[in-house]
XYZ file of C-alpha atoms in Angstrom:
742
model
C 0.118 -0.050 0.027
C 1.128 3.392 -0.760
C 1.049 5.632 2.267
C -1.090 8.650 1.999
C 1.241 10.507 4.501
C 2.487 13.909 3.139
C 0.406 13.427 -0.027
C -2.124 15.721 -1.615
C -5.205 13.711 -0.744
C -8.639 15.199 -0.819
C -10.222 16.043 2.633
C -11.991 13.246 3.931
C -14.901 15.593 5.215
C -14.951 17.699 1.949
C -18.106 16.147 0.532
C -20.232 16.605 3.552
C -19.063 20.113 3.822
C -19.652 21.245 0.163
C -23.043 19.219 -0.060
C -24.094 20.860 3.213
C -24.453 17.486 4.986
C -21.939 18.592 7.659
C -23.992 20.260 10.643
C -22.581 23.083 12.675
C -23.728 24.198 15.946
C -26.653 26.242 14.694
C -27.956 23.605 12.633
C -29.059 21.247 15.062
C -32.724 21.335 15.477
C -33.702 17.568 16.028
C -37.061 16.213 15.177
C -37.753 15.003 18.672
C -37.392 18.707 19.795
C -40.254 19.700 17.331
C -42.495 22.073 19.113
C -40.267 22.198 22.231
C -37.190 24.134 21.020
C -37.171 27.731 22.172
C -35.029 30.677 21.026
C -33.099 33.171 23.142
C -31.754 36.709 22.440
C -29.705 38.745 24.613
C -30.118 42.389 25.412
C -26.789 44.602 25.790
C -25.876 47.351 27.724
C -25.581 50.822 25.789
C -23.180 52.736 28.160
C -19.403 51.606 28.695
C -19.190 51.920 32.573
C -21.501 52.317 35.492
C -24.637 50.302 36.748
C -28.112 49.663 35.711
C -30.697 51.855 37.779
C -33.652 50.363 36.425
C -35.293 48.319 33.414
C -38.581 48.108 31.496
C -39.594 44.633 30.526
C -43.243 44.900 30.383
C -43.539 45.400 26.756
C -41.177 42.690 26.125
C -43.087 40.270 28.382
C -46.150 40.774 26.776
C -44.869 40.483 23.123
C -46.116 37.649 20.977
C -44.460 34.232 21.881
C -42.468 35.422 24.847
C -41.578 32.635 27.400
C -39.170 34.544 29.633
C -37.371 37.657 30.467
C -34.338 37.643 32.586
C -32.312 40.490 34.061
C -30.014 41.455 36.879
C -33.061 42.235 38.668
C -34.738 38.821 37.907
C -31.705 36.728 37.180
C -30.781 33.151 36.423
C -28.057 31.979 38.388
C -24.661 31.507 36.569
C -21.196 31.235 38.270
C -18.040 33.044 37.179
C -15.540 31.277 35.095
C -12.210 30.277 36.122
C -10.672 31.626 32.925
C -11.732 34.330 30.230
C -14.288 36.606 31.646
C -14.120 37.601 35.358
C -17.815 38.163 35.788
C -21.072 36.233 35.281
C -23.851 37.765 33.064
C -26.762 38.996 35.010
C -25.609 38.278 38.335
C -25.073 42.322 39.251
C -26.008 45.743 38.293
C -22.389 46.620 37.236
C -21.660 47.514 33.796
C -18.171 46.751 32.789
C -18.211 47.707 29.185
C -20.594 48.794 26.340
C -22.383 45.663 24.912
C -22.152 43.724 28.274
C -25.332 41.321 28.683
C -28.012 42.893 30.721
C -31.060 40.792 29.606
C -32.202 37.751 28.044
C -35.506 37.116 26.112
C -36.824 33.587 25.448
C -39.499 33.134 22.735
C -41.246 30.378 20.729
C -39.062 31.781 17.584
C -36.037 33.443 16.978
C -37.767 36.357 15.509
C -40.128 36.826 18.168
C -37.225 36.588 20.818
C -35.271 39.316 18.813
C -38.295 41.717 18.393
C -39.155 41.310 22.007
C -35.278 41.996 23.062
C -35.583 45.240 21.168
C -38.561 46.319 23.538
C -36.567 46.167 26.852
C -35.105 49.570 27.883
C -32.812 50.502 30.737
C -31.491 53.376 32.650
C -28.051 53.811 33.995
C -25.731 55.420 36.371
C -22.529 56.162 34.540
C -18.968 56.852 35.167
C -16.150 57.905 32.861
C -15.048 54.760 31.113
C -11.093 54.084 30.175
C -11.036 53.317 26.503
C -7.634 54.236 25.663
C -4.169 52.873 26.789
C -3.251 56.423 28.099
C -6.365 56.315 30.472
C -5.372 53.182 32.069
C -1.632 53.618 32.398
C 0.714 52.551 33.736
C -0.565 48.971 34.054
C 0.633 45.889 35.570
C 3.782 43.881 34.445
C 3.349 40.858 32.583
C 5.692 37.883 33.350
C 7.395 36.276 35.964
C 5.587 33.053 35.929
C 5.674 29.748 33.908
C 3.103 30.916 31.175
C 4.777 34.105 30.686
C 8.517 34.322 31.736
C 9.442 37.207 29.558
C 9.408 39.725 32.623
C 12.540 38.072 34.040
C 15.533 40.574 34.573
C 17.448 41.835 31.430
C 20.057 39.709 29.610
C 23.146 41.556 30.036
C 26.831 40.859 28.945
C 29.339 41.067 31.361
C 30.297 44.416 32.406
C 27.226 45.950 30.874
C 25.222 47.658 33.541
C 21.933 48.135 31.641
C 20.114 47.844 28.415
C 20.437 51.638 27.824
C 24.169 51.295 28.218
C 24.258 48.621 25.629
C 22.140 50.836 23.156
C 24.315 53.765 23.651
C 27.362 51.646 22.949
C 26.218 50.405 19.695
C 27.020 51.904 16.464
C 24.035 51.991 14.570
C 20.656 52.300 16.563
C 17.067 52.176 15.630
C 13.755 53.207 17.851
C 10.704 51.835 16.408
C 6.977 52.434 17.990
C 4.183 50.614 16.702
C 0.490 50.664 17.216
C -2.262 48.076 16.743
C -5.908 48.776 17.226
C -8.055 45.842 18.199
C -9.066 43.239 15.807
C -12.012 41.083 15.692
C -11.963 37.398 15.047
C -15.067 37.382 12.595
C -15.148 33.532 12.256
C -17.649 32.532 9.510
C -19.743 30.379 11.554
C -22.021 32.358 13.976
C -21.639 31.797 17.839
C -24.533 29.214 18.876
C -25.373 27.020 21.756
C -28.260 24.703 21.769
C -28.838 23.311 25.307
C -30.742 20.318 26.011
C -31.597 18.872 29.691
C -32.665 15.342 30.046
C -33.097 14.857 33.965
C -29.981 16.390 35.399
C -27.712 15.717 32.173
C -26.874 18.611 29.934
C -26.185 18.195 26.343
C -24.906 21.289 24.462
C -24.337 21.519 20.918
C -21.998 24.300 20.415
C -18.911 25.166 17.972
C -15.971 25.222 20.450
C -12.031 24.762 20.070
C -12.008 22.358 22.970
C -15.167 20.288 23.689
C -13.686 18.654 26.954
C -12.319 21.852 28.450
C -15.795 23.657 27.304
C -17.748 20.757 29.427
C -15.510 21.459 32.374
C -15.972 25.153 32.438
C -19.884 24.826 31.468
C -20.253 22.477 34.353
C -18.633 24.985 36.636
C -20.552 27.890 35.405
C -24.107 26.363 35.769
C -23.324 24.267 38.863
C -23.544 20.752 37.920
C -20.986 17.859 38.030
C -18.740 17.450 34.862
C -20.040 13.980 34.397
C -23.539 15.370 33.676
C -22.334 17.781 30.675
C -21.770 16.663 27.287
C -20.511 18.951 24.444
C -20.952 17.984 20.723
C -18.957 20.049 18.209
C -17.968 17.757 15.298
C -17.980 20.730 12.629
C -16.634 24.208 13.611
C -16.509 27.101 11.045
C -13.724 28.714 12.254
C -12.387 29.886 15.853
C -9.203 31.883 15.492
C -9.221 31.700 19.329
C -12.857 33.159 19.802
C -14.166 29.616 20.543
C -11.840 28.746 23.280
C -13.346 30.006 26.407
C -16.936 29.340 27.650
C -18.429 32.773 27.049
C -21.566 33.924 28.807
C -23.727 32.893 25.972
C -23.470 29.211 26.433
C -24.229 29.210 30.178
C -27.277 31.504 29.600
C -28.851 29.029 27.203
C -28.340 26.375 29.336
C -29.655 27.920 32.619
C -32.576 29.146 30.427
C -33.252 25.775 28.929
C -33.072 24.397 32.863
C -35.632 26.793 34.054
C -37.916 26.471 31.220
C -37.721 22.604 30.908
C -37.194 22.687 27.256
C -34.326 22.971 24.709
C -33.093 26.452 24.061
C -31.013 27.627 21.191
C -29.113 30.935 21.574
C -27.398 32.305 18.519
C -25.565 35.692 18.713
C -25.992 38.225 15.968
C -22.727 39.189 14.228
C -22.520 42.413 16.028
C -22.911 40.915 19.574
C -20.574 38.177 18.761
C -17.833 40.872 17.885
C -18.318 42.222 21.410
C -18.848 39.292 23.393
C -16.535 36.537 22.089
C -13.389 38.355 22.599
C -11.053 40.602 20.472
C -7.169 40.889 19.772
C -6.375 43.665 22.087
C -5.209 47.162 21.536
C -1.448 47.247 21.619
C 1.407 49.903 21.727
C 5.024 48.577 21.133
C 8.343 49.785 21.188
C 11.342 48.046 19.705
C 15.075 49.374 19.966
C 17.813 47.867 18.287
C 21.591 48.441 18.477
C 24.138 46.757 16.346
C 27.674 47.170 14.762
C 28.450 48.690 11.583
C 28.602 45.013 9.975
C 25.005 44.360 11.096
C 25.793 42.149 14.182
C 23.307 42.983 17.109
C 24.515 44.000 20.325
C 21.155 44.988 22.052
C 17.564 44.388 21.606
C 14.922 46.074 23.832
C 11.098 45.406 23.389
C 8.487 47.188 25.418
C 4.852 46.552 25.057
C 1.389 47.890 26.718
C -1.561 45.892 25.909
C -5.270 46.370 26.734
C -6.545 44.279 29.743
C -10.169 44.836 30.246
C -11.671 44.789 33.618
C -14.015 42.224 32.319
C -11.309 39.746 31.873
C -9.259 38.434 28.975
C -5.860 37.314 27.376
C -2.724 38.445 28.943
C -0.906 39.709 25.676
C 2.827 39.306 25.646
C 3.992 40.071 22.033
C 7.666 39.640 23.038
C 7.470 36.476 24.798
C 7.719 33.955 22.162
C 9.407 36.108 19.403
C 12.061 38.411 20.690
C 13.406 36.332 23.316
C 14.153 33.669 21.074
C 14.495 34.668 17.384
C 17.797 36.567 17.185
C 21.301 36.354 18.652
C 22.198 39.115 21.019
C 24.341 39.519 24.187
C 21.808 42.170 25.368
C 18.064 41.543 25.720
C 15.496 43.390 27.771
C 11.837 42.764 27.616
C 9.201 45.003 29.345
C 5.368 43.925 28.899
C 2.477 45.728 30.804
C -1.303 45.085 30.770
C -3.237 48.248 31.017
C -6.884 48.085 32.726
C -9.549 49.336 30.252
C -13.313 49.425 30.631
C -13.752 47.380 27.201
C -14.955 43.929 26.322
C -12.997 40.905 27.129
C -9.841 40.331 25.096
C -8.986 37.061 23.694
C -6.178 35.099 21.894
C -6.583 35.772 17.989
C -4.567 33.573 15.850
C -1.027 33.898 16.659
C -1.969 36.106 19.493
C 1.385 37.168 21.033
C 3.615 36.540 17.813
C 1.798 38.170 15.070
C 1.656 41.540 16.793
C 5.164 41.152 18.359
C 6.748 40.010 15.174
C 5.082 43.108 13.234
C 7.027 45.225 15.702
C 10.407 43.460 15.816
C 10.558 42.623 11.969
C 9.535 46.200 11.331
C 12.407 47.640 13.522
C 14.750 44.780 11.756
C 13.940 46.438 8.255
C 14.528 49.970 9.807
C 17.900 48.493 10.871
C 18.909 47.160 7.423
C 17.904 50.493 5.902
C 20.016 52.402 8.470
C 23.150 49.926 7.705
C 22.353 49.919 3.820
C 22.442 46.180 4.411
C 20.090 43.507 2.601
C 17.107 42.662 4.988
C 17.891 38.887 4.394
C 21.504 39.053 4.930
C 20.932 41.109 8.314
C 18.491 38.377 9.569
C 20.898 35.409 8.532
C 24.005 37.140 10.303
C 21.938 37.222 13.612
C 20.064 33.881 13.351
C 20.356 32.349 16.868
C 21.859 28.940 17.185
C 20.690 28.729 20.927
C 18.173 30.622 22.760
C 19.711 33.873 23.930
C 21.195 33.362 27.407
C 21.119 29.666 27.437
C 22.670 26.662 25.784
C 19.522 25.450 24.729
C 19.230 24.479 21.050
C 16.272 23.828 18.851
C 14.558 20.394 17.914
C 14.812 21.568 14.512
C 15.711 25.074 13.142
C 16.076 25.595 9.359
C 15.305 29.080 9.255
C 18.415 29.904 7.063
C 17.180 27.417 4.503
C 13.833 28.907 4.367
C 15.310 32.315 3.704
C 17.515 30.718 0.946
C 14.714 28.852 -0.671
C 12.179 31.703 -0.471
C 14.460 34.219 -1.736
C 15.317 32.191 -4.916
C 11.694 31.270 -5.659
C 10.742 34.892 -5.167
C 13.441 36.447 -7.169
C 14.794 38.625 -4.289
C 18.124 39.131 -6.009
C 16.069 41.405 -8.465
C 14.946 43.618 -5.734
C 16.019 47.486 -5.998
C 16.922 48.637 -2.399
C 16.428 52.384 -2.957
C 12.613 52.988 -1.919
C 10.441 54.500 -4.451
C 12.588 53.622 -7.292
C 10.731 50.827 -9.257
C 7.797 52.399 -11.069
C 5.388 50.374 -13.446
C 2.963 52.965 -15.002
C 0.878 54.305 -12.313
C 2.324 52.146 -9.683
C 5.167 51.988 -7.311
C 6.430 48.625 -6.694
C 8.326 47.413 -3.693
C 9.694 44.245 -2.082
C 9.771 43.174 1.506
C 10.586 40.273 3.654
C 10.009 39.051 7.431
C 10.554 36.116 9.541
C 7.848 33.846 10.869
C 8.389 31.928 14.288
C 5.732 30.281 16.254
C 6.137 27.653 19.292
C 5.633 24.102 18.572
C 3.540 22.303 21.426
C 2.456 18.772 22.196
C 0.917 16.891 24.843
C 0.157 13.462 25.685
C -3.459 12.713 25.458
C -5.685 9.592 25.463
C -6.654 8.418 22.071
C -9.002 5.382 21.080
C -8.723 3.195 18.330
C -11.029 0.555 17.230
C -10.562 -2.112 14.559
C -13.835 -3.442 13.432
C -15.251 -6.602 11.862
C -16.136 -4.756 8.433
C -12.664 -4.233 8.015
C -12.600 -0.546 9.072
C -10.743 1.456 11.790
C -11.956 4.174 13.863
C -9.718 6.720 15.654
C -11.590 8.666 18.269
C -10.628 11.849 20.327
C -12.876 15.014 21.684
C -10.345 17.213 19.518
C -12.523 19.285 17.064
C -11.995 20.116 13.494
C -12.135 24.088 13.156
C -11.698 23.963 9.659
C -7.865 22.944 9.775
C -8.230 19.535 8.604
C -7.884 17.400 11.784
C -10.495 14.803 10.341
C -8.030 14.386 7.241
C -4.849 14.614 9.455
C -6.048 11.858 11.947
C -7.127 9.680 9.177
C -3.997 9.784 7.271
C -1.902 8.981 10.253
C -3.966 6.110 11.144
C -4.103 4.744 7.732
C -0.247 4.991 7.763
C 0.149 3.423 11.009
C -2.354 0.582 10.256
C -1.113 -0.074 6.843
C -4.800 0.216 5.437
C -6.386 2.347 2.637
C -7.665 5.868 3.885
C -11.227 5.100 2.907
C -11.254 2.399 5.706
C -10.483 4.905 8.309
C -12.984 6.817 10.171
C -12.240 9.631 12.433
C -14.750 10.514 15.279
C -13.945 14.132 16.625
C -15.461 16.807 18.438
C -17.340 15.208 21.371
C -16.517 15.625 24.994
C -17.993 12.085 25.619
C -14.677 10.828 23.601
C -11.237 10.368 25.122
C -10.189 13.892 26.109
C -7.899 15.124 23.283
C -6.073 18.446 23.186
C -8.007 21.671 22.345
C -7.594 23.192 18.856
C -5.403 25.691 20.058
C -1.963 26.943 19.779
C -1.437 24.969 16.478
C -1.154 21.781 18.682
C -3.724 19.433 17.098
C -1.406 17.549 14.585
C 1.740 17.696 16.880
C -0.101 16.218 19.715
C -2.479 13.651 17.954
C -0.199 12.025 15.346
C 2.317 10.477 17.777
C -0.765 9.506 19.991
C -2.435 7.894 17.107
C 0.762 6.076 15.988
C 1.000 4.676 19.637
C -2.537 3.599 19.741
C -1.758 1.835 16.305
C 1.077 0.021 17.567
C -0.870 -1.088 20.764
C -3.628 -2.213 18.642
C -1.486 -4.250 16.351
C -0.214 -6.010 19.451
C -3.770 -6.928 20.473
C -4.911 -8.175 17.150
C -1.663 -10.127 17.001
C -2.655 -11.555 20.626
C -6.049 -12.330 19.688
C -5.106 -14.278 16.606
C -2.942 -16.503 18.801
C -5.435 -17.356 21.418
C -8.671 -17.582 19.163
C -9.294 -21.446 18.444
C -10.737 -20.862 14.986
C -7.700 -18.649 14.093
C -5.080 -20.314 11.782
C -2.323 -18.720 14.291
C -3.777 -20.440 17.229
C -1.184 -21.569 19.897
C 1.803 -19.817 17.768
C 4.331 -17.630 19.532
C 3.039 -13.836 18.928
C 6.636 -12.992 18.157
C 6.681 -15.296 15.189
C 3.671 -13.327 13.468
C 3.945 -10.054 11.822
C 1.534 -7.509 10.956
C 1.618 -5.947 7.484
C -1.145 -3.821 5.699
C -4.237 -5.133 7.661
C -3.183 -8.787 7.832
C -1.585 -11.190 10.232
C 1.089 -13.308 8.731
C 3.147 -16.363 9.821
C 3.478 -19.742 9.452
C 2.755 -19.624 5.907
C -0.730 -18.366 6.348
C -2.401 -14.822 6.423
C -5.700 -13.356 7.740
C -7.114 -9.863 7.551
C -7.746 -8.208 11.061
C -11.425 -8.261 10.111
C -11.334 -12.205 9.634
C -9.699 -12.755 13.042
C -12.095 -10.573 14.779
C -14.922 -12.687 13.213
C -13.234 -15.873 14.221
C -13.249 -14.622 17.844
C -16.879 -13.812 17.471
C -16.426 -10.088 18.406
C -17.687 -7.107 16.834
C -14.437 -5.060 17.468
C -11.352 -4.830 19.461
C -10.179 -1.422 20.859
C -7.538 0.169 23.020
C -7.270 3.561 24.467
C -3.520 5.097 24.970
C -3.344 7.047 28.118
C -0.470 9.119 26.866
C 3.486 8.815 27.614
C 4.590 7.710 24.009
C 5.185 10.054 21.234
C 9.182 9.707 21.112
C 12.082 11.795 22.005
C 12.172 15.488 22.692
C 8.732 16.979 22.830
C 9.808 20.409 22.631
C 8.658 21.326 26.390
C 11.162 19.705 28.751
C 12.633 22.548 30.859
C 16.373 21.485 30.204
C 15.793 19.841 26.591
C 15.552 21.226 23.111
C 13.021 24.171 22.450
C 10.532 23.438 19.476
C 9.558 26.162 17.175
C 8.231 26.341 13.683
C 9.944 28.720 11.217
C 9.510 30.516 8.109
C 10.483 33.362 5.839
C 7.874 35.911 4.077
C 8.761 37.473 0.858
C 5.907 40.204 -0.449
C 5.772 42.313 -3.584
C 3.379 45.268 -3.156
C 2.092 48.081 -5.790
C 1.047 51.285 -4.301
C -0.813 53.713 -6.642
C 1.148 56.909 -7.294
C -1.839 59.142 -7.232
C -4.279 57.587 -4.888
C -1.971 55.882 -2.541
C -4.041 52.585 -2.598
C -1.837 49.567 -1.580
C -2.033 46.278 -3.301
C -0.349 42.878 -2.651
C 0.696 41.518 -5.722
C 2.831 38.483 -5.036
C 3.667 36.600 -2.069
C 6.148 33.634 -1.232
C 6.212 31.952 1.964
C 8.835 28.998 2.965
C 8.094 27.225 6.176
C 10.058 24.564 8.461
C 7.475 22.615 10.087
C 8.635 19.158 10.470
C 6.745 16.500 8.585
C 3.834 17.596 6.468
C 1.064 14.931 7.080
C -1.274 16.286 4.568
C -0.079 18.478 1.833
C -3.378 19.759 0.898
C -4.537 20.939 4.236
C -0.989 22.140 5.109
C -1.020 24.287 1.868
C -4.539 25.669 2.896
C -3.487 26.566 6.392
C -0.308 28.309 5.116
C -2.167 30.179 2.350
C -4.781 31.266 5.098
C -2.263 32.377 7.415
C -0.653 34.656 4.883
C -4.315 35.849 4.093
C -4.850 36.635 7.722
C -1.354 38.540 7.862
C -2.289 40.537 4.550
C -5.856 41.673 6.161
C -3.999 42.660 9.474
C -1.696 44.797 7.409
C -4.199 46.601 5.079
C -7.550 46.306 6.231
C -8.531 44.921 9.704
C -9.070 47.481 12.540
C -11.972 47.858 15.178
C -10.925 50.840 17.253
C -13.054 51.944 20.265
C -15.023 55.164 20.131
C -13.313 57.098 22.874
C -16.333 58.567 24.351
C -18.890 55.806 24.262
C -16.445 52.770 24.315
C -18.366 51.138 21.509
C -16.490 49.089 18.745
C -16.494 51.545 15.467
C -16.790 48.299 13.359
C -19.792 46.392 14.474
C -20.501 44.133 11.675
C -18.961 42.472 8.556
C -19.944 45.608 6.388
C -17.826 47.954 8.435
C -14.943 45.476 9.727
C -12.978 44.761 6.564
C -11.561 41.653 5.972
C -9.501 40.562 2.912
C -11.563 39.022 0.124
C -10.366 37.437 -3.328
C -9.860 40.652 -4.808
C -7.521 41.832 -2.205
C -5.244 38.608 -2.656
C -2.937 37.364 -5.282
C -1.738 34.018 -5.847
C 0.301 33.060 -2.775
C 3.313 30.777 -3.104
C 3.808 28.458 -0.202
C 6.048 25.592 0.243
C 7.798 23.712 3.028
C 11.294 22.338 3.963
C 10.661 18.458 3.787
C 12.194 17.321 6.987
C 10.704 15.497 9.902
C 11.681 16.669 13.425
C 11.914 13.272 15.133
C 13.531 15.211 18.119
C 10.116 16.687 18.577
C 7.954 13.662 18.536
C 8.158 9.979 16.854
C 5.546 11.466 14.166
C 7.962 14.194 13.403
C 5.161 16.762 12.692
C 4.907 20.409 14.142
C 1.689 22.628 14.117
C 1.626 25.190 11.286
C -1.854 26.648 11.473
C -0.726 30.119 12.874
C 3.072 30.239 11.763
C 2.214 31.995 8.228
C 0.230 34.758 10.199
C 3.266 35.664 11.836
C 5.583 38.228 10.233
C 3.367 38.401 7.087
C 2.108 41.799 8.010
C 5.473 43.039 8.591
C 6.730 41.681 5.158
C 3.728 43.826 3.588
C 4.625 46.883 5.675
C 8.230 46.467 4.647
C 7.491 46.021 1.038
C 5.261 49.268 1.359
C 8.364 51.159 2.595
C 10.439 49.897 -0.365
C 7.937 50.965 -2.641
C 7.095 54.613 -1.249
C 9.876 55.486 1.232
C 6.934 55.901 3.898
C 7.272 53.642 7.023
C 3.641 53.200 8.481
C 3.926 52.252 12.001
C 0.308 52.166 12.931
C -1.708 49.276 11.596
C -3.667 48.942 9.206
C -1.700 50.646 6.154
C -4.575 52.315 4.432
C -3.914 54.722 1.509
C -4.514 58.111 3.670
C -1.330 57.212 5.249
C 0.606 56.877 1.860
C -0.573 60.106 0.128
C 2.101 62.679 0.356
């Protein structure tokens, strides 16, 4: 059998998706719920900070089809989350941000619920809200713990008293400050929850990035035992981080369903989801670089101030996984602060720390290359780190230099004109830019169940969902390769908290985690089928030494005989055999041992932009990305993820922004008409490729995650290309035409 590993096979779930047979969270309206399913709609605050003085719900209660109206004055009991939001909706009258849930209306139809919710009115006592970084300064330092260690004391060379001294002693310095307004996840699938109670057992259909984690937190928030909660999420239409926490809408649907004794579906409108399901925080960063005349870094300082809402959210640390590990330098200082603000909760958004951190660092590196008169690629290669600065720890694999060499050749970097504004094509200024991609590679040992059935098929089961990244295909390919059976004889079961608790689909860790665990389950299962073959009386191998038998391509062979695993299972009068691995395998390395090698994915971006000489309109016309991600399991889904990551970066560079209105605390772009994302017309053909090398120091499967890697640095490549085209350095994302009109 030819292995599907690394090949360009079609997605195994592709037909379900293109035919509409794949059901997403809002699609669940089972026949046995007919006449019982109720619909909920939330009511949001219209002030940014203060308290609710009173609410008028009489008109809503009297509206057609309304079953119940809940408010802080007549609440449903919900408990605070241990992560994410720091409050529980409707449990008090405090208003922490504009758009906070202050009411819930439940009705017979979704239209009735929405119309009745519009009839609810509220009066407030308000106080001024902090909606800018300046208003919340100075903030609290990030770091000093296991999750965010970047706040450690500066790394200083012997005899150097401070990072300031190191910068002053450098022959050439640059000082770069960049800003980035909030960005919104805007995944294609709406955020929807359908909650169903059967006695004391709760089943929830909700698109989430970790059904097992979601079930744990949901049980905590509604006050029931974890064993009584099941979360079903087989297909997810994108998450980008917004579907990691258990936001307030899920618990609201659950407690309303319990109170009413019937299933309840709560689907957030797009403008509600933008407010209630997290956003990439407002960030201000300053990077200072000092180098010798020949481009060797002597000092690196990276400071950051990030929005941290009182309502809770993500601890943004843009330098922790980038500036601390990417370039070799004897002097390094990181300072990151979280600034309290009265805004909606923040949360991780695709490459949460790394994308903004690398925009700042790689913009500064480009400025340093200009100041030195050096090729930007040569500058990066000259400072490529062989060990983590300040340690002797190397990497499980680091082929960044090869990515740059291959990418430069594919792109035609040698033809770049280093003089800004010198290349003109009609009414367009043409520029080329480059930047580095880096993202931590993560894996953990999680249980995986694998089953061999008497019909000749195999099933691999884990609660990890497929959020559009291709996990169904990845898991099927690994199982097919490990068992030596055709891909169409493998079934992947995903996205259900009742299955073995796999990793959440976060941090680009699904492939790196599941692939070695599936391999381990297959090895164990092959041992089980061999043992079954020798102890089954009807088997041709009965009584033989198991060591004398071999397994190959779905068959047990030995003593001149052969039988398929399906035949052996049938001979044993069993419907199937199965094993559940509990972790602990996965091979050497792991990328996470405190004293062992560090694991990251790496890449090099090359971008060509065209900027209209008369209107200032920027357009990306070419893009090349080469990555080092270890073993690629599915070429088609890998290419899709890499292209999608670059598109994400282009959107962040040129289009995406959702600033707060300073006086109201409201997002300026509350829907997809106002919040601009890249569409086909904005994106050229994107050339992506990878260094073909299995990282067996990371795991036995050799595969590292890649879903977020291509997002990192791609915005900086666009910005650097814009500078090369125009001579204008834009440090405030996005790069819009008004900033390019001189």
